[in-house]
PDB file of C-alpha atoms in Angstrom:
ATOM      1  CA  UNK B  89     194.978 -11.840 -14.236  1.00 40.00           C
ATOM      2  CA  UNK B  90     196.960 -14.974 -13.470  1.00 44.00           C
ATOM      3  CA  UNK B  91     195.983 -18.620 -12.878  1.00 40.00           C
ATOM      4  CA  UNK B  92     196.692 -19.198  -9.187  1.00 46.00           C
ATOM      5  CA  UNK B  93     195.842 -22.426  -7.339  1.00 44.00           C
ATOM      6  CA  UNK B  94     197.559 -21.474  -4.068  1.00 44.00           C
ATOM      7  CA  UNK B  95     197.042 -18.732  -1.484  1.00 47.00           C
ATOM      8  CA  UNK B  96     199.906 -18.017   0.900  1.00 44.00           C
ATOM      9  CA  UNK B  97     201.000 -15.419   3.416  1.00 42.00           C
ATOM     10  CA  UNK B  98     204.382 -13.726   3.697  1.00 38.00           C
ATOM     11  CA  UNK B  99     205.536 -10.895   5.953  1.00 39.00           C
ATOM     12  CA  UNK B 100     208.490  -8.667   5.116  1.00 36.00           C
ATOM     13  CA  UNK B 101     209.812  -5.265   6.088  1.00 40.00           C
ATOM     14  CA  UNK B 102     209.883  -3.309   2.856  1.00 40.00           C
ATOM     15  CA  UNK B 103     212.479  -0.793   3.964  1.00 43.00           C
ATOM     16  CA  UNK B 104     214.867  -3.704   4.511  1.00 38.00           C
ATOM     17  CA  UNK B 105     213.264  -6.151   2.025  1.00 40.00           C
ATOM     18  CA  UNK B 106     213.840  -9.085   4.355  1.00 39.00           C
ATOM     19  CA  UNK B 107     211.747 -12.161   3.661  1.00 42.00           C
ATOM     20  CA  UNK B 108     210.257 -14.079   6.592  1.00 34.00           C
ATOM     21  CA  UNK B 109     208.477 -17.393   6.769  1.00 40.00           C
ATOM     22  CA  UNK B 110     205.836 -18.201   4.170  1.00 41.00           C
ATOM     23  CA  UNK B 111     202.898 -20.486   4.882  1.00 50.00           C
ATOM     24  CA  UNK B 112     200.279 -21.776   2.514  1.00 55.00           C
ATOM     25  CA  UNK B 113     196.778 -20.584   3.352  1.00 60.00           C
ATOM     26  CA  UNK B 114     194.703 -22.379   0.755  1.00 66.00           C
ATOM     27  CA  UNK B 115     195.177 -24.470  -2.358  1.00 66.00           C
ATOM     28  CA  UNK B 116     192.447 -24.553  -4.988  1.00 70.00           C
ATOM     29  CA  UNK B 117     191.805 -28.050  -6.284  1.00 75.00           C
ATOM     30  CA  UNK B 118     191.771 -26.617  -9.814  1.00 79.00           C
ATOM     31  CA  UNK B 119     193.347 -23.542 -11.361  1.00 77.00           C
ATOM     32  CA  UNK B 120     191.278 -20.412 -10.795  1.00 78.00           C
ATOM     33  CA  UNK B 121     191.774 -17.142 -12.674  1.00 82.00           C
ATOM     34  CA  UNK B 122     191.663 -14.500  -9.911  1.00 82.00           C
ATOM     35  CA  UNK B 123     191.327 -10.976 -11.282  1.00 87.00           C
ATOM     36  CA  UNK B 124     190.773  -8.482  -8.476  1.00 88.00           C
ATOM     37  CA  UNK B 125     190.137  -8.236  -4.756  1.00 88.00           C
ATOM     38  CA  UNK B 126     188.657  -6.129  -1.986  1.00 90.00           C
ATOM     39  CA  UNK B 127     188.839  -6.155   1.799  1.00 90.00           C
ATOM     40  CA  UNK B 128     185.757  -6.584   3.942  1.00 94.00           C
ATOM     41  CA  UNK B 129     185.676  -4.816   7.332  1.00 93.00           C
ATOM     42  CA  UNK B 130     186.568  -8.077   9.109  1.00 91.00           C
ATOM     43  CA  UNK B 131     189.730  -8.469   7.022  1.00 86.00           C
ATOM     44  CA  UNK B 132     188.337 -11.130   4.703  1.00 88.00           C
ATOM     45  CA  UNK B 133     189.300 -10.985   1.043  1.00 87.00           C
ATOM     46  CA  UNK B 134     186.684 -10.885  -1.699  1.00 92.00           C
ATOM     47  CA  UNK B 135     188.123 -12.340  -4.898  1.00 90.00           C
ATOM     48  CA  UNK B 136     186.674 -11.674  -8.350  1.00 93.00           C
ATOM     49  CA  UNK B 137     187.439 -14.396 -10.887  1.00 92.00           C
ATOM     50  CA  UNK B 138     187.134 -15.475 -14.488  1.00 93.00           C
ATOM     51  CA  UNK B 139     185.603 -18.687 -13.117  1.00 92.00           C
ATOM     52  CA  UNK B 140     182.076 -18.501 -14.568  1.00 95.00           C
ATOM     53  CA  UNK B 141     181.312 -15.247 -12.797  1.00 97.00           C
ATOM     54  CA  UNK B 142     182.113 -16.600  -9.364  1.00 97.00           C
ATOM     55  CA  UNK B 143     182.934 -14.369  -6.404  1.00 97.00           C
ATOM     56  CA  UNK B 144     184.913 -16.005  -3.594  1.00 94.00           C
ATOM     57  CA  UNK B 145     185.737 -15.032  -0.022  1.00 94.00           C
ATOM     58  CA  UNK B 146     188.745 -16.016   2.067  1.00 87.00           C
ATOM     59  CA  UNK B 147     189.490 -15.020   5.667  1.00 86.00           C
ATOM     60  CA  UNK B 148     193.273 -15.180   6.228  1.00 79.00           C
ATOM     61  CA  UNK B 149     192.906 -14.729  10.000  1.00 81.00           C
ATOM     62  CA  UNK B 150     191.184 -18.035  10.767  1.00 83.00           C
ATOM     63  CA  UNK B 151     192.970 -21.389  11.164  1.00 83.00           C
ATOM     64  CA  UNK B 152     193.066 -23.416   7.939  1.00 82.00           C
ATOM     65  CA  UNK B 153     191.186 -20.845   5.838  1.00 82.00           C
ATOM     66  CA  UNK B 154     189.363 -21.910   2.715  1.00 85.00           C
ATOM     67  CA  UNK B 155     188.171 -19.896  -0.249  1.00 87.00           C
ATOM     68  CA  UNK B 156     184.391 -20.127  -0.172  1.00 93.00           C
ATOM     69  CA  UNK B 157     181.947 -19.315  -2.935  1.00 96.00           C
ATOM     70  CA  UNK B 158     179.886 -16.211  -2.253  1.00 98.00           C
ATOM     71  CA  UNK B 159     177.856 -16.398  -5.461  1.00 98.00           C
ATOM     72  CA  UNK B 160     178.014 -16.791  -9.213  1.00 98.00           C
ATOM     73  CA  UNK B 161     176.784 -13.451 -10.493  1.00 99.00           C
ATOM     74  CA  UNK B 162     174.044 -13.846 -13.117  1.00 98.00           C
ATOM     75  CA  UNK B 163     174.803 -13.120 -16.761  1.00 98.00           C
ATOM     76  CA  UNK B 164     178.587 -13.112 -16.328  1.00 98.00           C
ATOM     77  CA  UNK B 165     181.380 -15.529 -17.169  1.00 98.00           C
ATOM     78  CA  UNK B 166     184.042 -13.223 -15.709  1.00 98.00           C
ATOM     79  CA  UNK B 167     184.241 -10.654 -12.924  1.00 97.00           C
ATOM     80  CA  UNK B 168     186.734  -7.776 -13.003  1.00 96.00           C
ATOM     81  CA  UNK B 169     186.824  -4.624 -10.878  1.00 96.00           C
ATOM     82  CA  UNK B 170     185.430  -4.426  -7.358  1.00 97.00           C
ATOM     83  CA  UNK B 171     185.046  -1.398  -5.075  1.00 98.00           C
ATOM     84  CA  UNK B 172     183.578  -0.726  -1.634  1.00 98.00           C
ATOM     85  CA  UNK B 173     180.647   1.687  -1.927  1.00 99.00           C
ATOM     86  CA  UNK B 174     179.365   1.532   1.670  1.00 99.00           C
ATOM     87  CA  UNK B 175     180.076  -0.387   4.860  1.00 98.00           C
ATOM     88  CA  UNK B 176     180.369  -4.027   3.759  1.00 99.00           C
ATOM     89  CA  UNK B 177     178.746  -3.255   0.400  1.00 99.00           C
ATOM     90  CA  UNK B 178     180.580  -3.570  -2.906  1.00 99.00           C
ATOM     91  CA  UNK B 179     180.128  -2.813  -6.587  1.00 99.00           C
ATOM     92  CA  UNK B 180     181.418  -5.485  -8.977  1.00 99.00           C
ATOM     93  CA  UNK B 181     181.992  -5.446 -12.741  1.00 99.00           C
ATOM     94  CA  UNK B 182     180.985  -8.560 -14.666  1.00 99.00           C
ATOM     95  CA  UNK B 183     180.345  -9.621 -18.232  1.00 98.00           C
ATOM     96  CA  UNK B 184     180.698 -12.338 -20.836  1.00 98.00           C
ATOM     97  CA  UNK B 185     184.364 -12.555 -21.683  1.00 97.00           C
ATOM     98  CA  UNK B 186     185.559 -12.583 -25.289  1.00 97.00           C
ATOM     99  CA  UNK B 187     188.871 -11.796 -26.991  1.00 95.00           C
ATOM    100  CA  UNK B 188     189.907  -8.500 -25.373  1.00 95.00           C
ATOM    101  CA  UNK B 189     186.253  -7.550 -25.211  1.00 97.00           C
ATOM    102  CA  UNK B 190     183.113  -8.289 -23.225  1.00 98.00           C
ATOM    103  CA  UNK B 191     179.425  -8.439 -23.893  1.00 97.00           C
ATOM    104  CA  UNK B 192     176.694  -7.861 -21.325  1.00 98.00           C
ATOM    105  CA  UNK B 193     178.912  -5.509 -19.309  1.00 99.00           C
ATOM    106  CA  UNK B 194     177.107  -5.235 -15.984  1.00 99.00           C
ATOM    107  CA  UNK B 195     177.527  -3.510 -12.626  1.00 99.00           C
ATOM    108  CA  UNK B 196     176.350  -5.524  -9.639  1.00 99.00           C
ATOM    109  CA  UNK B 197     176.116  -4.682  -5.961  1.00 99.00           C
ATOM    110  CA  UNK B 198     176.973  -7.272  -3.316  1.00 99.00           C
ATOM    111  CA  UNK B 199     175.663  -6.149   0.074  1.00 99.00           C
ATOM    112  CA  UNK B 200     176.704  -7.949   3.266  1.00 99.00           C
ATOM    113  CA  UNK B 201     175.446  -5.206   5.602  1.00 98.00           C
ATOM    114  CA  UNK B 202     172.228  -6.917   6.659  1.00 97.00           C
ATOM    115  CA  UNK B 203     173.483 -10.503   6.481  1.00 98.00           C
ATOM    116  CA  UNK B 204     177.271 -10.979   6.710  1.00 96.00           C
ATOM    117  CA  UNK B 205     177.131 -14.540   5.359  1.00 94.00           C
ATOM    118  CA  UNK B 206     174.375 -14.277   2.755  1.00 97.00           C
ATOM    119  CA  UNK B 207     174.693 -11.005   0.828  1.00 98.00           C
ATOM    120  CA  UNK B 208     172.005  -9.327  -1.206  1.00 99.00           C
ATOM    121  CA  UNK B 209     173.054  -9.264  -4.860  1.00 99.00           C
ATOM    122  CA  UNK B 210     171.535  -6.874  -7.380  1.00 99.00           C
ATOM    123  CA  UNK B 211     172.071  -5.963 -11.008  1.00 99.00           C
ATOM    124  CA  UNK B 212     172.179  -2.170 -10.891  1.00 98.00           C
ATOM    125  CA  UNK B 213     173.320  -1.195 -14.391  1.00 99.00           C
ATOM    126  CA  UNK B 214     174.014  -2.693 -17.805  1.00 98.00           C
ATOM    127  CA  UNK B 215     176.324  -0.753 -20.116  1.00 98.00           C
ATOM    128  CA  UNK B 216     175.916  -1.812 -23.763  1.00 97.00           C
ATOM    129  CA  UNK B 217     178.420   0.730 -25.117  1.00 98.00           C
ATOM    130  CA  UNK B 218     181.234  -0.538 -22.876  1.00 98.00           C
ATOM    131  CA  UNK B 219     183.794  -2.896 -24.422  1.00 98.00           C
ATOM    132  CA  UNK B 220     186.204  -3.925 -21.665  1.00 98.00           C
ATOM    133  CA  UNK B 221     185.586  -2.510 -18.194  1.00 98.00           C
ATOM    134  CA  UNK B 222     188.430  -3.211 -15.804  1.00 95.00           C
ATOM    135  CA  UNK B 223     189.466  -1.176 -12.737  1.00 96.00           C
ATOM    136  CA  UNK B 224     186.872   0.612 -10.627  1.00 98.00           C
ATOM    137  CA  UNK B 225     186.804   2.999  -7.658  1.00 98.00           C
ATOM    138  CA  UNK B 226     184.144   4.846  -5.670  1.00 99.00           C
ATOM    139  CA  UNK B 227     184.026   8.641  -5.532  1.00 99.00           C
ATOM    140  CA  UNK B 228     184.955   9.700  -1.974  1.00 98.00           C
ATOM    141  CA  UNK B 229     182.293  12.443  -1.835  1.00 97.00           C
ATOM    142  CA  UNK B 230     179.609  10.219  -3.366  1.00 98.00           C
ATOM    143  CA  UNK B 231     180.648   6.594  -2.716  1.00 98.00           C
ATOM    144  CA  UNK B 232     177.520   5.175  -4.332  1.00 99.00           C
ATOM    145  CA  UNK B 233     178.938   6.550  -7.608  1.00 99.00           C
ATOM    146  CA  UNK B 234     181.843   4.642  -9.139  1.00 99.00           C
ATOM    147  CA  UNK B 235     184.300   5.325 -11.933  1.00 99.00           C
ATOM    148  CA  UNK B 236     185.182   2.366 -14.160  1.00 99.00           C
ATOM    149  CA  UNK B 237     187.886   2.398 -16.806  1.00 99.00           C
ATOM    150  CA  UNK B 238     187.266   0.901 -20.238  1.00 99.00           C
ATOM    151  CA  UNK B 239     190.574  -0.513 -21.473  1.00 98.00           C
ATOM    152  CA  UNK B 240     189.499  -0.585 -25.128  1.00 98.00           C
ATOM    153  CA  UNK B 241     187.497   2.631 -25.437  1.00 98.00           C
ATOM    154  CA  UNK B 242     190.065   4.739 -23.594  1.00 98.00           C
ATOM    155  CA  UNK B 243     187.229   6.053 -21.474  1.00 99.00           C
ATOM    156  CA  UNK B 244     186.085   6.311 -17.880  1.00 99.00           C
ATOM    157  CA  UNK B 245     182.456   5.514 -17.155  1.00 99.00           C
ATOM    158  CA  UNK B 246     180.590   7.037 -14.218  1.00 99.00           C
ATOM    159  CA  UNK B 247     177.919   4.752 -12.747  1.00 99.00           C
ATOM    160  CA  UNK B 248     175.385   5.660 -10.062  1.00 99.00           C
ATOM    161  CA  UNK B 249     174.764   2.385  -8.228  1.00 99.00           C
ATOM    162  CA  UNK B 250     171.626   3.777  -6.548  1.00 98.00           C
ATOM    163  CA  UNK B 251     169.696   4.591  -9.725  1.00 98.00           C
ATOM    164  CA  UNK B 252     171.673   2.656 -12.362  1.00 98.00           C
ATOM    165  CA  UNK B 253     172.563   5.612 -14.558  1.00 98.00           C
ATOM    166  CA  UNK B 254     175.808   5.087 -16.522  1.00 98.00           C
ATOM    167  CA  UNK B 255     177.603   7.568 -18.764  1.00 99.00           C
ATOM    168  CA  UNK B 256     181.078   8.333 -20.050  1.00 99.00           C
ATOM    169  CA  UNK B 257     182.681  10.841 -17.678  1.00 99.00           C
ATOM    170  CA  UNK B 258     185.654  11.508 -19.968  1.00 99.00           C
ATOM    171  CA  UNK B 259     187.889  10.032 -22.659  1.00 98.00           C
ATOM    172  CA  UNK B 260     191.580  10.577 -23.332  1.00 98.00           C
ATOM    173  CA  UNK B 261     194.184   8.979 -25.635  1.00 98.00           C
ATOM    174  CA  UNK B 262     196.323   8.201 -22.571  1.00 98.00           C
ATOM    175  CA  UNK B 263     193.528   5.938 -21.329  1.00 99.00           C
ATOM    176  CA  UNK B 264     193.606   3.884 -24.539  1.00 98.00           C
ATOM    177  CA  UNK B 265     196.105   1.408 -25.936  1.00 97.00           C
ATOM    178  CA  UNK B 266     198.169   2.464 -28.970  1.00 96.00           C
ATOM    179  CA  UNK B 267     196.661   1.284 -32.245  1.00 95.00           C
ATOM    180  CA  UNK B 268     199.583  -1.089 -32.834  1.00 95.00           C
ATOM    181  CA  UNK B 269     199.641  -2.580 -29.324  1.00 94.00           C
ATOM    182  CA  UNK B 270     200.183  -6.343 -29.196  1.00 92.00           C
ATOM    183  CA  UNK B 271     198.210  -6.422 -25.930  1.00 92.00           C
ATOM    184  CA  UNK B 272     195.392  -3.918 -26.491  1.00 96.00           C
ATOM    185  CA  UNK B 273     194.713  -3.143 -22.828  1.00 96.00           C
ATOM    186  CA  UNK B 274     194.718   0.550 -21.985  1.00 97.00           C
ATOM    187  CA  UNK B 275     193.511   1.797 -18.598  1.00 98.00           C
ATOM    188  CA  UNK B 276     193.808  -1.108 -16.176  1.00 95.00           C
ATOM    189  CA  UNK B 277     194.099  -0.486 -12.442  1.00 94.00           C
ATOM    190  CA  UNK B 278     192.162   2.563 -11.217  1.00 97.00           C
ATOM    191  CA  UNK B 279     192.125   4.284  -7.809  1.00 96.00           C
ATOM    192  CA  UNK B 280     190.987   7.652  -6.434  1.00 97.00           C
ATOM    193  CA  UNK B 281     193.015   9.526  -3.810  1.00 95.00           C
ATOM    194  CA  UNK B 282     193.602  13.138  -2.837  1.00 95.00           C
ATOM    195  CA  UNK B 283     191.530  14.647  -5.639  1.00 97.00           C
ATOM    196  CA  UNK B 284     193.150  12.544  -8.359  1.00 98.00           C
ATOM    197  CA  UNK B 285     192.169   9.482 -10.328  1.00 99.00           C
ATOM    198  CA  UNK B 286     195.283   7.327 -10.602  1.00 98.00           C
ATOM    199  CA  UNK B 287     195.568   4.611 -13.226  1.00 98.00           C
ATOM    200  CA  UNK B 288     197.898   2.252 -14.994  1.00 95.00           C
ATOM    201  CA  UNK B 289     197.879   1.854 -18.760  1.00 97.00           C
ATOM    202  CA  UNK B 290     199.182  -1.622 -19.527  1.00 94.00           C
ATOM    203  CA  UNK B 291     199.853  -1.161 -23.243  1.00 95.00           C
ATOM    204  CA  UNK B 292     201.471   2.263 -22.829  1.00 96.00           C
ATOM    205  CA  UNK B 293     203.468   0.998 -19.806  1.00 94.00           C
ATOM    206  CA  UNK B 294     202.740   4.066 -17.681  1.00 96.00           C
ATOM    207  CA  UNK B 295     201.421   5.000 -14.244  1.00 96.00           C
ATOM    208  CA  UNK B 296     199.518   8.282 -14.359  1.00 98.00           C
ATOM    209  CA  UNK B 297     196.977  10.487 -12.657  1.00 98.00           C
ATOM    210  CA  UNK B 298     194.398  13.102 -13.565  1.00 99.00           C
ATOM    211  CA  UNK B 299     192.715  15.657 -11.269  1.00 98.00           C
ATOM    212  CA  UNK B 300     188.959  15.149 -10.942  1.00 99.00           C
ATOM    213  CA  UNK B 301     186.164  16.984  -9.192  1.00 98.00           C
ATOM    214  CA  UNK B 302     183.804  15.498  -6.623  1.00 98.00           C
ATOM    215  CA  UNK B 303     181.623  14.054  -9.370  1.00 98.00           C
ATOM    216  CA  UNK B 304     184.469  12.336 -11.213  1.00 98.00           C
ATOM    217  CA  UNK B 305     184.815  14.891 -13.979  1.00 98.00           C
ATOM    218  CA  UNK B 306     188.292  15.514 -15.396  1.00 98.00           C
ATOM    219  CA  UNK B 307     189.393  19.074 -14.552  1.00 98.00           C
ATOM    220  CA  UNK B 308     192.926  19.160 -15.966  1.00 97.00           C
ATOM    221  CA  UNK B 309     195.252  17.185 -18.214  1.00 98.00           C
ATOM    222  CA  UNK B 310     196.646  13.744 -17.404  1.00 98.00           C
ATOM    223  CA  UNK B 311     200.066  13.666 -15.757  1.00 98.00           C
ATOM    224  CA  UNK B 312     202.304  10.661 -16.435  1.00 98.00           C
ATOM    225  CA  UNK B 313     204.059   9.860 -13.153  1.00 97.00           C
ATOM    226  CA  UNK B 314     206.333   7.071 -14.355  1.00 95.00           C
ATOM    227  CA  UNK B 315     207.083   4.869 -17.349  1.00 93.00           C
ATOM    228  CA  UNK B 316     207.768   1.227 -16.586  1.00 87.00           C
ATOM    229  CA  UNK B 317     211.379   0.115 -16.288  1.00 82.00           C
ATOM    230  CA  UNK B 318     212.125  -3.190 -18.058  1.00 73.00           C
ATOM    231  CA  UNK B 319     208.871  -3.296 -20.025  1.00 68.00           C
ATOM    232  CA  UNK B 320     210.117  -6.399 -21.845  1.00 71.00           C
ATOM    233  CA  UNK B 321     209.836  -8.378 -18.597  1.00 66.00           C
ATOM    234  CA  UNK B 322     206.895  -6.765 -16.807  1.00 67.00           C
ATOM    235  CA  UNK B 323     203.714  -4.765 -17.122  1.00 78.00           C
ATOM    236  CA  UNK B 324     201.700  -2.732 -14.629  1.00 82.00           C
ATOM    237  CA  UNK B 325     198.318  -3.869 -13.361  1.00 84.00           C
ATOM    238  CA  UNK B 326     196.540  -3.007 -10.112  1.00 88.00           C
ATOM    239  CA  UNK B 327     198.024  -0.818  -7.365  1.00 90.00           C
ATOM    240  CA  UNK B 328     197.431   1.094  -4.139  1.00 87.00           C
ATOM    241  CA  UNK B 329     198.209   4.736  -3.354  1.00 90.00           C
ATOM    242  CA  UNK B 330     199.122   5.827   0.180  1.00 83.00           C
ATOM    243  CA  UNK B 331     197.647   9.282   0.676  1.00 79.00           C
ATOM    244  CA  UNK B 332     199.967  11.584   2.584  1.00 78.00           C
ATOM    245  CA  UNK B 333     203.058   9.550   1.728  1.00 75.00           C
ATOM    246  CA  UNK B 334     203.403  10.400  -1.991  1.00 87.00           C
ATOM    247  CA  UNK B 335     203.984   6.770  -2.859  1.00 87.00           C
ATOM    248  CA  UNK B 336     202.187   3.952  -4.651  1.00 89.00           C
ATOM    249  CA  UNK B 337     202.723   0.204  -4.745  1.00 86.00           C
ATOM    250  CA  UNK B 338     202.092  -1.446  -8.107  1.00 86.00           C
ATOM    251  CA  UNK B 339     201.492  -5.065  -9.028  1.00 80.00           C
ATOM    252  CA  UNK B 340     204.060  -5.913 -11.680  1.00 70.00           C
ATOM    253  CA  UNK B 341     203.153  -9.280 -13.272  1.00 62.00           C
ATOM    254  CA  UNK B 342     204.446 -11.862 -13.519  1.00 64.00           C
ATOM    255  CA  UNK B 343     206.461 -11.815 -10.313  1.00 66.00           C
ATOM    256  CA  UNK B 344     207.092  -8.440  -8.694  1.00 74.00           C
ATOM    257  CA  UNK B 345     205.704  -5.538  -6.699  1.00 80.00           C
ATOM    258  CA  UNK B 346     207.115  -2.065  -7.330  1.00 83.00           C
ATOM    259  CA  UNK B 347     207.245   1.019  -5.140  1.00 87.00           C
ATOM    260  CA  UNK B 348     206.744   4.192  -7.186  1.00 91.00           C
ATOM    261  CA  UNK B 349     207.073   7.645  -5.667  1.00 92.00           C
ATOM    262  CA  UNK B 350     204.951  10.398  -7.129  1.00 92.00           C
ATOM    263  CA  UNK B 351     208.090  12.064  -8.488  1.00 92.00           C
ATOM    264  CA  UNK B 352     208.575   9.002 -10.709  1.00 91.00           C
ATOM    265  CA  UNK B 353     211.257   7.032  -8.856  1.00 91.00           C
ATOM    266  CA  UNK B 354     210.545   3.300  -8.982  1.00 89.00           C
ATOM    267  CA  UNK B 355     212.040   0.236  -7.331  1.00 83.00           C
ATOM    268  CA  UNK B 356     211.086  -3.421  -7.161  1.00 82.00           C
ATOM    269  CA  UNK B 357     210.577  -4.188  -3.471  1.00 75.00           C
ATOM    270  CA  UNK B 358     209.150  -7.722  -3.647  1.00 71.00           C
ATOM    271  CA  UNK B 359     210.015 -10.504  -6.087  1.00 63.00           C
ATOM    272  CA  UNK B 360     211.545  -9.888  -9.484  1.00 56.00           C
ATOM    273  CA  UNK B 361     214.290 -11.796 -11.268  1.00 52.00           C
ATOM    274  CA  UNK B 362     213.928 -15.550 -10.895  1.00 55.00           C
ATOM    275  CA  UNK B 363     211.317 -15.312  -8.128  1.00 47.00           C
ATOM    276  CA  UNK B 364     208.459 -17.708  -8.859  1.00 47.00           C
ATOM    277  CA  UNK B 365     206.436 -17.170  -5.663  1.00 47.00           C
ATOM    278  CA  UNK B 366     205.417 -13.533  -5.987  1.00 43.00           C
ATOM    279  CA  UNK B 367     202.428 -13.574  -8.342  1.00 48.00           C
ATOM    280  CA  UNK B 368     200.416 -10.398  -8.296  1.00 47.00           C
ATOM    281  CA  UNK B 369     197.857  -8.412 -10.244  1.00 48.00           C
ATOM    282  CA  UNK B 370     195.820  -7.023  -7.320  1.00 58.00           C
ATOM    283  CA  UNK B 371     197.039  -5.074  -4.280  1.00 60.00           C
ATOM    284  CA  UNK B 372     195.278  -3.748  -1.178  1.00 54.00           C
ATOM    285  CA  UNK B 373     196.469  -1.856   1.879  1.00 52.00           C
ATOM    286  CA  UNK B 374     195.445  -1.968   5.541  1.00 51.00           C
ATOM    287  CA  UNK B 375     196.399   0.550   8.225  1.00 50.00           C
ATOM    288  CA  UNK B 376     196.388  -0.583  11.852  1.00 43.00           C
ATOM    289  CA  UNK B 377     197.689   1.715  14.576  1.00 47.00           C
ATOM    290  CA  UNK B 378     199.756   3.714  12.117  1.00 48.00           C
ATOM    291  CA  UNK B 379     201.399   0.624  10.641  1.00 48.00           C
ATOM    292  CA  UNK B 380     200.705  -0.364   7.047  1.00 46.00           C
ATOM    293  CA  UNK B 381     200.196  -3.838   5.681  1.00 48.00           C
ATOM    294  CA  UNK B 382     200.296  -4.335   1.917  1.00 47.00           C
ATOM    295  CA  UNK B 383     198.058  -7.232   0.924  1.00 51.00           C
ATOM    296  CA  UNK B 384     198.625  -9.136  -2.302  1.00 48.00           C
ATOM    297  CA  UNK B 385     194.991  -9.853  -3.059  1.00 44.00           C
ATOM    298  CA  UNK B 386     195.851 -12.361  -5.773  1.00 46.00           C
ATOM    299  CA  UNK B 387     197.701 -14.818  -3.560  1.00 43.00           C
ATOM    300  CA  UNK B 388     196.886 -13.640  -0.050  1.00 41.00           C
ATOM    301  CA  UNK B 389     200.413 -12.458   0.796  1.00 42.00           C
ATOM    302  CA  UNK B 390     200.806  -9.687   3.373  1.00 41.00           C
ATOM    303  CA  UNK B 391     203.794  -7.332   3.598  1.00 40.00           C
ATOM    304  CA  UNK B 392     204.629  -4.892   6.381  1.00 43.00           C
ATOM    305  CA  UNK B 393     205.612  -1.627   4.723  1.00 42.00           C
ATOM    306  CA  UNK B 394     207.369   1.524   5.872  1.00 46.00           C
ATOM    307  CA  UNK B 395     206.574   4.287   3.363  1.00 52.00           C
ATOM    308  CA  UNK B 396     209.482   6.581   2.440  1.00 54.00           C
TER     309      UNK B 396
END
């Protein structure tokens, strides 16, 4: 999470890391804590925030775009993870934010499928034994079922958004923060690709994956892919994995995006150093005609990427 009043767009070729023109898309009148993002089928960005449970939408493709309020989700002061669970339908995590903990941890659905401008919003599950739900992803074989990481419990919850059932799918020490961590955030970003659940652990400064079955059950031990270089300057947050290319792109707050191959090699490809424009905790990817566009969901930046 970072406080970002401005949304901008930037295009670069990652294999050359050449910056092109940047233009401001939208400027919030006040600072807004944007946490996570998702793409709608029309290319609009859904933005979860710590702004009294408000969900915003922004369409970067229209002239003079503005972030518009979709809804303030009931019973939440902060929204975290978001995942597509059907065509133009999303699951969203929300709760009442405390000090590295939440109460009233809730899973909502936001469904635009019948009305693209006025979605149907439902509370589908409340999870009293959760402490700090963060990243979330839908199971490819059963997209109405989502996995959500709990950064304090060191656990992954499995939630059926059709019937509301929620249970712990598995726990592991590598999902938790060390007991002496100054920032007690364990599992953070979470994605599912190619039979694996990928995740970042902010406190342990690692990017890792674990094989899962079609129902989200852990079937083997966790594999640490990479440990963060320069952990004094950065941490790892959200990310995207490109299936078939053996590469991931990780948000590296405060000011960088890293490319990490699945053999552990890592390089900063955007920002870093004294850069004060690249602010990122949430990343998305679009594929159009075989070309990839990496979208910085936090600030609306878009990067043309050529995977290795």
